[in-house]
PDB file of C-alpha atoms in Angstrom:
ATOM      1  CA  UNK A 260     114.370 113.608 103.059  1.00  0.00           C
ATOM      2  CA  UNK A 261     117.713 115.372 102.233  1.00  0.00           C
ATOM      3  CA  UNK A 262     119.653 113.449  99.719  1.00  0.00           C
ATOM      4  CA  UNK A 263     123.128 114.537  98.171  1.00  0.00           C
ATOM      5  CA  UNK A 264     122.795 115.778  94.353  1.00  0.00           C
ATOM      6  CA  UNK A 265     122.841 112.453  92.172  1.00  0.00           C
ATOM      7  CA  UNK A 266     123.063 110.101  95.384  1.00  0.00           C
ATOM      8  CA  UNK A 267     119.866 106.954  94.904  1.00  0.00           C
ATOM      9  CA  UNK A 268     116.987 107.840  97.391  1.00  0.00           C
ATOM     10  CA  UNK A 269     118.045 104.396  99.382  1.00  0.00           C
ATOM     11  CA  UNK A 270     117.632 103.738 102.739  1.00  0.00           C
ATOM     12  CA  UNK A 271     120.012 100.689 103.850  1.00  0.00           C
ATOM     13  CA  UNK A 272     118.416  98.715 107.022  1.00  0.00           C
ATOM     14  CA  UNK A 273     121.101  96.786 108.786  1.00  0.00           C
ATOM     15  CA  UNK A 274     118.792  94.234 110.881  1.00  0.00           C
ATOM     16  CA  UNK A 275     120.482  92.018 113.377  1.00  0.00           C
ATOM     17  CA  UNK A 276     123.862  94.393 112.690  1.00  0.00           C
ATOM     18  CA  UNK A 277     126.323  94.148 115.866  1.00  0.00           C
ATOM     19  CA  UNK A 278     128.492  97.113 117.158  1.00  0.00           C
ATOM     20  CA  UNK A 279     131.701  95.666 116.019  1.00  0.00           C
ATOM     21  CA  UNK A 280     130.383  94.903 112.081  1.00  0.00           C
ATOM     22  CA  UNK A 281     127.934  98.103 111.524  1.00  0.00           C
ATOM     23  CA  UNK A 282     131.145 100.952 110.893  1.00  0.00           C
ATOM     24  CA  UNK A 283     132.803  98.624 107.931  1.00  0.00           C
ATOM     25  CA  UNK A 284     129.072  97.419 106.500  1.00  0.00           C
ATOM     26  CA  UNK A 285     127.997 101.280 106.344  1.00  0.00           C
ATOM     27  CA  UNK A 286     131.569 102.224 104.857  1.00  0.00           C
ATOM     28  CA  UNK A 287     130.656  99.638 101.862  1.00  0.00           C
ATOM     29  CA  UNK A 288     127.217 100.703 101.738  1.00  0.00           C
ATOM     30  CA  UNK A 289     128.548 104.571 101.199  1.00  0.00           C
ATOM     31  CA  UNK A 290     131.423 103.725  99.038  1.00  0.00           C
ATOM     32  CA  UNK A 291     128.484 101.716  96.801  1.00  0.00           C
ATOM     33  CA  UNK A 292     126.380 105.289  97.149  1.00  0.00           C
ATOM     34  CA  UNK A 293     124.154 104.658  99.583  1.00  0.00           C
ATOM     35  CA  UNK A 294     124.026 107.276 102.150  1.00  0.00           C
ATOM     36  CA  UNK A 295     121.011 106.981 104.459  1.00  0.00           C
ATOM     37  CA  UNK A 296     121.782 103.773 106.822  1.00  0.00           C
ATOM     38  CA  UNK A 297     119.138 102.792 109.987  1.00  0.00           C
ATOM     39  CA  UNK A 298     119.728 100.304 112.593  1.00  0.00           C
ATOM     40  CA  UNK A 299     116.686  98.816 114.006  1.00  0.00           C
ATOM     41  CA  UNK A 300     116.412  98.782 117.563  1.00  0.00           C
ATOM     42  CA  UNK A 301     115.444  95.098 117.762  1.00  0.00           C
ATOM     43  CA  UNK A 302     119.217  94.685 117.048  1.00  0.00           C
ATOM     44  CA  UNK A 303     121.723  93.699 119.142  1.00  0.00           C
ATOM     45  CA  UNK A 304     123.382  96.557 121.308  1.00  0.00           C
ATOM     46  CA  UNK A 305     121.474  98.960 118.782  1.00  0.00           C
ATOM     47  CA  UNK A 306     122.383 102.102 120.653  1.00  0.00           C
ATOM     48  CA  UNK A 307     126.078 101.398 120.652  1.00  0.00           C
ATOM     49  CA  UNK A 308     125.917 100.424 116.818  1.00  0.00           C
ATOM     50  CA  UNK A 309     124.252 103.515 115.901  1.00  0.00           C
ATOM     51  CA  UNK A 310     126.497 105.664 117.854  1.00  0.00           C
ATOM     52  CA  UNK A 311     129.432 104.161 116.405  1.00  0.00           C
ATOM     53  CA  UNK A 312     128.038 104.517 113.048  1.00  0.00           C
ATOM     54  CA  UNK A 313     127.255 108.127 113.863  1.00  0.00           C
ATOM     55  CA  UNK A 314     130.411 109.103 114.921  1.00  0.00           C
ATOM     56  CA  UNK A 315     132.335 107.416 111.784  1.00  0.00           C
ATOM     57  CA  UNK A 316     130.171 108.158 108.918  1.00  0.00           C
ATOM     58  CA  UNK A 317     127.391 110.599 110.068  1.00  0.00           C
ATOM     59  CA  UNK A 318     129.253 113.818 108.410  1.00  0.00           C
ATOM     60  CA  UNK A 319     128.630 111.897 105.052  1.00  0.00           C
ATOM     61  CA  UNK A 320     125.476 109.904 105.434  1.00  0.00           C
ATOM     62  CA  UNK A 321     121.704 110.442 107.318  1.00  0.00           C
ATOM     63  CA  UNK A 322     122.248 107.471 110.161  1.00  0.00           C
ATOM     64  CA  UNK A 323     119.700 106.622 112.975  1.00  0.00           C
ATOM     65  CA  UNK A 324     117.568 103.974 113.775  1.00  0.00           C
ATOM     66  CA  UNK A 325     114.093 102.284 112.485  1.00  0.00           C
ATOM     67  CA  UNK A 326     111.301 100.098 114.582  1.00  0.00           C
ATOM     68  CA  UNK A 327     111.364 103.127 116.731  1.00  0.00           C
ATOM     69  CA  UNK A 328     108.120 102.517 118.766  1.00  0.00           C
ATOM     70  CA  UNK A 329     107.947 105.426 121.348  1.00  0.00           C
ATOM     71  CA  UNK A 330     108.870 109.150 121.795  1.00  0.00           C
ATOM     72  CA  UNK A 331     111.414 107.940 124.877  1.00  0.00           C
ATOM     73  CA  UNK A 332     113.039 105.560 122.011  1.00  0.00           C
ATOM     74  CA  UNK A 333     113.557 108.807 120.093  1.00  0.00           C
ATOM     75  CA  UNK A 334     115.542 110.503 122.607  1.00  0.00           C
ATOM     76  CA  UNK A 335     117.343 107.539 122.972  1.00  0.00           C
ATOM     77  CA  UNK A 336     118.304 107.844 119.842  1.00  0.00           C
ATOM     78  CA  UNK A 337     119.320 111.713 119.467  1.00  0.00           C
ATOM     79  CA  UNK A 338     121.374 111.317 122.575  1.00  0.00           C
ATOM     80  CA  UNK A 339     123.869 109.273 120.706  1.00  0.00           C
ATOM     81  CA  UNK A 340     123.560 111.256 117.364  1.00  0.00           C
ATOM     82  CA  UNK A 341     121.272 109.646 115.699  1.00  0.00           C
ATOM     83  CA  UNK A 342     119.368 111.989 112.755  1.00  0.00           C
ATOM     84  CA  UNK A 343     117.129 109.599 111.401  1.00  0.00           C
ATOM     85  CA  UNK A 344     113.837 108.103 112.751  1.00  0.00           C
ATOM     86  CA  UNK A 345     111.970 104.827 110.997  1.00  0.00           C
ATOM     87  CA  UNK A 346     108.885 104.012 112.752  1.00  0.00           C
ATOM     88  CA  UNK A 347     106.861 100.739 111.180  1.00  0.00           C
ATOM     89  CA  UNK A 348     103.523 102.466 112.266  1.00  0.00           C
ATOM     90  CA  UNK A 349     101.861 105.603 112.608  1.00  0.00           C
ATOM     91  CA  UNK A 350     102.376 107.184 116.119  1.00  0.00           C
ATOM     92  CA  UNK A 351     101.839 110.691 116.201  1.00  0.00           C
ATOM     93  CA  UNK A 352     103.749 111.199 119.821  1.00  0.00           C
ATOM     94  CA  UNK A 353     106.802 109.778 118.073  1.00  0.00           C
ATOM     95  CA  UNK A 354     106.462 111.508 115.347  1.00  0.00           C
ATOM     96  CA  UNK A 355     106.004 114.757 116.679  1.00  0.00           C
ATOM     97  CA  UNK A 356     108.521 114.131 118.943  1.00  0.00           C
ATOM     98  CA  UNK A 357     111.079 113.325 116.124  1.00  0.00           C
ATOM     99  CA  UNK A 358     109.928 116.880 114.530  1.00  0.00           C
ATOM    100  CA  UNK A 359     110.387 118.612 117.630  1.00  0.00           C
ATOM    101  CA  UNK A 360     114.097 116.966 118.039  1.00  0.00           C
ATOM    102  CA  UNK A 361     114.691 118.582 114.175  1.00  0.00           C
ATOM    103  CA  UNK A 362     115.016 114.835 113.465  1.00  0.00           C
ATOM    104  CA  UNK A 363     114.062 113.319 109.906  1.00  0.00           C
ATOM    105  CA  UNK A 364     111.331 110.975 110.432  1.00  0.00           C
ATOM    106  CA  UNK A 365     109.986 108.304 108.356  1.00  0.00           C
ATOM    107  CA  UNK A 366     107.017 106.806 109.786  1.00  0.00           C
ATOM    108  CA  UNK A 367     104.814 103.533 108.027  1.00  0.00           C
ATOM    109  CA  UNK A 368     101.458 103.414 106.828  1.00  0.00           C
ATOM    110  CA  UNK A 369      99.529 101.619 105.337  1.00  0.00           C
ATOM    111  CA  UNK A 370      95.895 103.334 104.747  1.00  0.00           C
ATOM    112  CA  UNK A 371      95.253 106.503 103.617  1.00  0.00           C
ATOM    113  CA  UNK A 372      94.068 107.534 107.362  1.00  0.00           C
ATOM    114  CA  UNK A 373      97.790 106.230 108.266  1.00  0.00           C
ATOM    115  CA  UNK A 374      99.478 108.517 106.100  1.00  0.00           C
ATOM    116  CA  UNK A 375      96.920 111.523 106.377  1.00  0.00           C
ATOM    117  CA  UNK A 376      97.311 111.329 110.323  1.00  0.00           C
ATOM    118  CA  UNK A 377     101.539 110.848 109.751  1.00  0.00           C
ATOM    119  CA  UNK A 378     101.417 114.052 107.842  1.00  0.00           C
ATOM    120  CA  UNK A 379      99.489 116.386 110.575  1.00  0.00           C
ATOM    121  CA  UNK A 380     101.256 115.431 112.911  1.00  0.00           C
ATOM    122  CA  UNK A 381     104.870 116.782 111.259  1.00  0.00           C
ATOM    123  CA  UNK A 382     105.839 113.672 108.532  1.00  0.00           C
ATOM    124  CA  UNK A 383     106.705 114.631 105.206  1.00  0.00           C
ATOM    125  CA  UNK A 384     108.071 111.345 104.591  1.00  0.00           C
ATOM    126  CA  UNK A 385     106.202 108.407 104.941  1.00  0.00           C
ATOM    127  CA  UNK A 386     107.060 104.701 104.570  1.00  0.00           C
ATOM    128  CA  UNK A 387     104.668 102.136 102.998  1.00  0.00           C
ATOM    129  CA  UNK A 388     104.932  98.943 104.900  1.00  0.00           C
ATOM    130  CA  UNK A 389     104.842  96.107 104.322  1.00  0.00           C
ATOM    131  CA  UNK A 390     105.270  98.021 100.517  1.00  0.00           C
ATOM    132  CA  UNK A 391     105.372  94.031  98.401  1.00  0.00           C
ATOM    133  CA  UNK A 392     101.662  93.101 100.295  1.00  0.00           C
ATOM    134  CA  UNK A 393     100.058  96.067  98.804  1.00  0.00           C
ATOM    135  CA  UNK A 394     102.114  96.828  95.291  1.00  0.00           C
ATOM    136  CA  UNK A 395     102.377  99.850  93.231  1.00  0.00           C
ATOM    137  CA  UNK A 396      98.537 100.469  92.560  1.00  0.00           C
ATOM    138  CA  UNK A 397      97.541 100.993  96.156  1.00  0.00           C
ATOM    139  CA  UNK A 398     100.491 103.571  96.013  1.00  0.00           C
ATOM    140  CA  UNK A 399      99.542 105.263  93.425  1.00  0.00           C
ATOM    141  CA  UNK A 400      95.836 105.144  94.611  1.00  0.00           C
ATOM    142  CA  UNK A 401      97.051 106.831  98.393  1.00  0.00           C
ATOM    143  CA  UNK A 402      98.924 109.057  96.496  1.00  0.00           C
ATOM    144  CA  UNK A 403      96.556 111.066  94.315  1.00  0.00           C
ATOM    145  CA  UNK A 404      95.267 112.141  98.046  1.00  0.00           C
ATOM    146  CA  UNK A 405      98.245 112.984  99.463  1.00  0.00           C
ATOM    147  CA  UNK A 406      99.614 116.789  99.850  1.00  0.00           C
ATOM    148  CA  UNK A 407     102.160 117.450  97.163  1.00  0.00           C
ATOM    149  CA  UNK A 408     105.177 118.047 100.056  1.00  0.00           C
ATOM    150  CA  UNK A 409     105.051 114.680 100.645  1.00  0.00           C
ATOM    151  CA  UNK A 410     107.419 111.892  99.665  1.00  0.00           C
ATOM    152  CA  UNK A 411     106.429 108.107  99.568  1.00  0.00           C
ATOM    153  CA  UNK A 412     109.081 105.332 100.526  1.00  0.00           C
ATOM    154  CA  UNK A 413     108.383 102.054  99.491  1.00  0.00           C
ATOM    155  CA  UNK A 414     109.833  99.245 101.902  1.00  0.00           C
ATOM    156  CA  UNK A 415     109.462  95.636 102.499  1.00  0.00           C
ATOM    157  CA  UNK A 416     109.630  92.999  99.225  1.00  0.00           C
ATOM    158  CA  UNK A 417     111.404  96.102  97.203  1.00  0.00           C
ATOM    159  CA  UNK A 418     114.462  95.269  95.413  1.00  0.00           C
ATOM    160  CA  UNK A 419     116.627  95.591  92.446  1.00  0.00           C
ATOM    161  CA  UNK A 420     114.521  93.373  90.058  1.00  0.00           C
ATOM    162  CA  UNK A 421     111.199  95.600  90.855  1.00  0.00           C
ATOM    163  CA  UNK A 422     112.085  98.823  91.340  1.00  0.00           C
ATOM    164  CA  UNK A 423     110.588 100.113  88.399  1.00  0.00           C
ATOM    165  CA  UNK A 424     106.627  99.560  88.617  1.00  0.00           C
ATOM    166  CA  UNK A 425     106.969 101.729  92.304  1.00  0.00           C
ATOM    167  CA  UNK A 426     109.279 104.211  90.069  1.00  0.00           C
ATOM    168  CA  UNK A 427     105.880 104.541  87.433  1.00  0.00           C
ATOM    169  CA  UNK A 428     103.645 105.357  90.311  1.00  0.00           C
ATOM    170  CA  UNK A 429     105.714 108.013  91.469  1.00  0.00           C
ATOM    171  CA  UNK A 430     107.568 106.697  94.670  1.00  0.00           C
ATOM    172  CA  UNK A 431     110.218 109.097  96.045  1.00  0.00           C
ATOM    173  CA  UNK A 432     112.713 106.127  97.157  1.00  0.00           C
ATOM    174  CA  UNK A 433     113.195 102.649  98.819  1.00  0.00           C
ATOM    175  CA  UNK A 434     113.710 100.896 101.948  1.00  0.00           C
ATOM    176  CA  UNK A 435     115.957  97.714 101.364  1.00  0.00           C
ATOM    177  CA  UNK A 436     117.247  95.480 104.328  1.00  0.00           C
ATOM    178  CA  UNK A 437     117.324  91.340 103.292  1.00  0.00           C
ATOM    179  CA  UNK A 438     118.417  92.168  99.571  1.00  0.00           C
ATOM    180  CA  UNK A 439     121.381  94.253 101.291  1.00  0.00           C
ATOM    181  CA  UNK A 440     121.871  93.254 104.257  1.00  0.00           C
ATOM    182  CA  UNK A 441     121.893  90.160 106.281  1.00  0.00           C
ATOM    183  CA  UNK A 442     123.707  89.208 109.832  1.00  0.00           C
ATOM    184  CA  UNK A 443     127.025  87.832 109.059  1.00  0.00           C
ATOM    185  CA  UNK A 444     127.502  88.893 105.317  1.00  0.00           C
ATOM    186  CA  UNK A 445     131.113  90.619 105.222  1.00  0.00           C
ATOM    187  CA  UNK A 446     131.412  94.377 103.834  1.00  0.00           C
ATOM    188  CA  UNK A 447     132.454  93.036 100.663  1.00  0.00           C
ATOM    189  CA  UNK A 448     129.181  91.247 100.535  1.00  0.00           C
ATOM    190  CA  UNK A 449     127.068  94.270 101.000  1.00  0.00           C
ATOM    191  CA  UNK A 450     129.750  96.356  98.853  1.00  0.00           C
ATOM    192  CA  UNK A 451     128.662  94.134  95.965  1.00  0.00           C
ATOM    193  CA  UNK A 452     124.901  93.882  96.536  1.00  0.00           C
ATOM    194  CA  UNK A 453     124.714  98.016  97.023  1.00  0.00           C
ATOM    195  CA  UNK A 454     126.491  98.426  93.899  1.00  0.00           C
ATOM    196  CA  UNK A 455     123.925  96.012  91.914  1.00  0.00           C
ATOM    197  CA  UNK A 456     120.660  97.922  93.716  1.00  0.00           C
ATOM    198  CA  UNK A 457     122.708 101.279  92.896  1.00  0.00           C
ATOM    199  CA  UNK A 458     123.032 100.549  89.342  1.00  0.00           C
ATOM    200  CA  UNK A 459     119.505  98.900  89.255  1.00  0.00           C
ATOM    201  CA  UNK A 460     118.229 102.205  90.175  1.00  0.00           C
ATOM    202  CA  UNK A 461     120.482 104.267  87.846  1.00  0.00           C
ATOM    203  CA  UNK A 462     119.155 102.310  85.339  1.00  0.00           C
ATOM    204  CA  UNK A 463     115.555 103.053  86.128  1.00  0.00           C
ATOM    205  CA  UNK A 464     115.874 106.303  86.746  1.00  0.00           C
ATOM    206  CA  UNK A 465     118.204 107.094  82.979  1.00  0.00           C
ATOM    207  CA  UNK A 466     117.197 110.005  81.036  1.00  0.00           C
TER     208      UNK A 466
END
């Protein structure tokens, strides 16, 4: 995934976000330093929130939409702007359709067969879901098999207090929703809680 120079390999999921909250909550979010933002499309009004959020803050930050479960949900998504794609499966239709768009696309696995059959169909970065239910060793177990063009996301149960055992194991970056995000937390809220994950990962990450 493309990620400004020095900017946290975060990807913000705003959950339950409405159309009239998600342009302020992503402003905190980028002013904390966290610049790729999905809306899942089991939110409310999700196509008008990521729209919005597209047309405020999408010259600065990688904005689309995750649960996307079919290649008709993808186009949904381009039409309004949307540049990101977070699937919680593998579903090569949607994932080649993403590729075909010139969309990034981050689809879940969970097996090695998952992540293999991600990657031929177009995925160079992949999402492991539910990432807390399997822990760093299965990681770093899928990932001695995987091409070296890949990058691994760890999401789901990932946070600022255990960032570093997925770091060890060579993870390229995190999904974080609850720990950032929850409906009806204000933008100073998440403003705080992205700076703490921010500096958690700065921390890690310290040469």
């Amino acid at each position: 995934m493309p990620w400004p120079d020095g900017a946290p390999p975060i990807v913000a999921i705003l959950r339950g976000v409405t159309p009239d909250a998600v342009v302020d909550i992503a402003a905190a979010l980028i002013e904390a330093g966290i610049t790729a933002i999905e809306v899942p499309l089991n939110s409310p009004d999700p196509l008008v929130s990521i729209e919005r959020l597209c047309a405020a803050h999408g010259a600065v930050a990688l904005c689309g939409a995750g649960t996307v479960l079919s290649p008709e949900a993808v186009d949904a998504v381009a039409a309004v702007g949307g540049r990101l794609i977070v699937t919680p499966n593998t579903d090569a239709a949607v994932i080649a359709r993403a590729v075909a768009l010139g969309l990034t696309v981050m689809p879940g696995f969970a097996t090695p067969t998952e992540a293999l059959a991600a990657y031929k169909a177009g995925a160079r970065s992949l999402k492991l879901f539910p990432a807390g239910g399997f822990g760093p060793g299965h990681l770093k177990a899928v990932g001695d098999i995987l091409p070296k063009d890949v990058q691994v996301f760890a999401v789901g149960g990932v946070g600022a207090a255990n960032l570093g055992p997925w770091l060890e194991v060579g993870v390229a970056g995190f999904g974080v929703g609850g720990e950032l995000y929850r409906p009806g937390h204000s933008p100073a809220e998440v403003g705080d809680k992205a700076r703490h994950l921010v500096a958690a990962w700065r921390r890690q990450t310290a040469t």
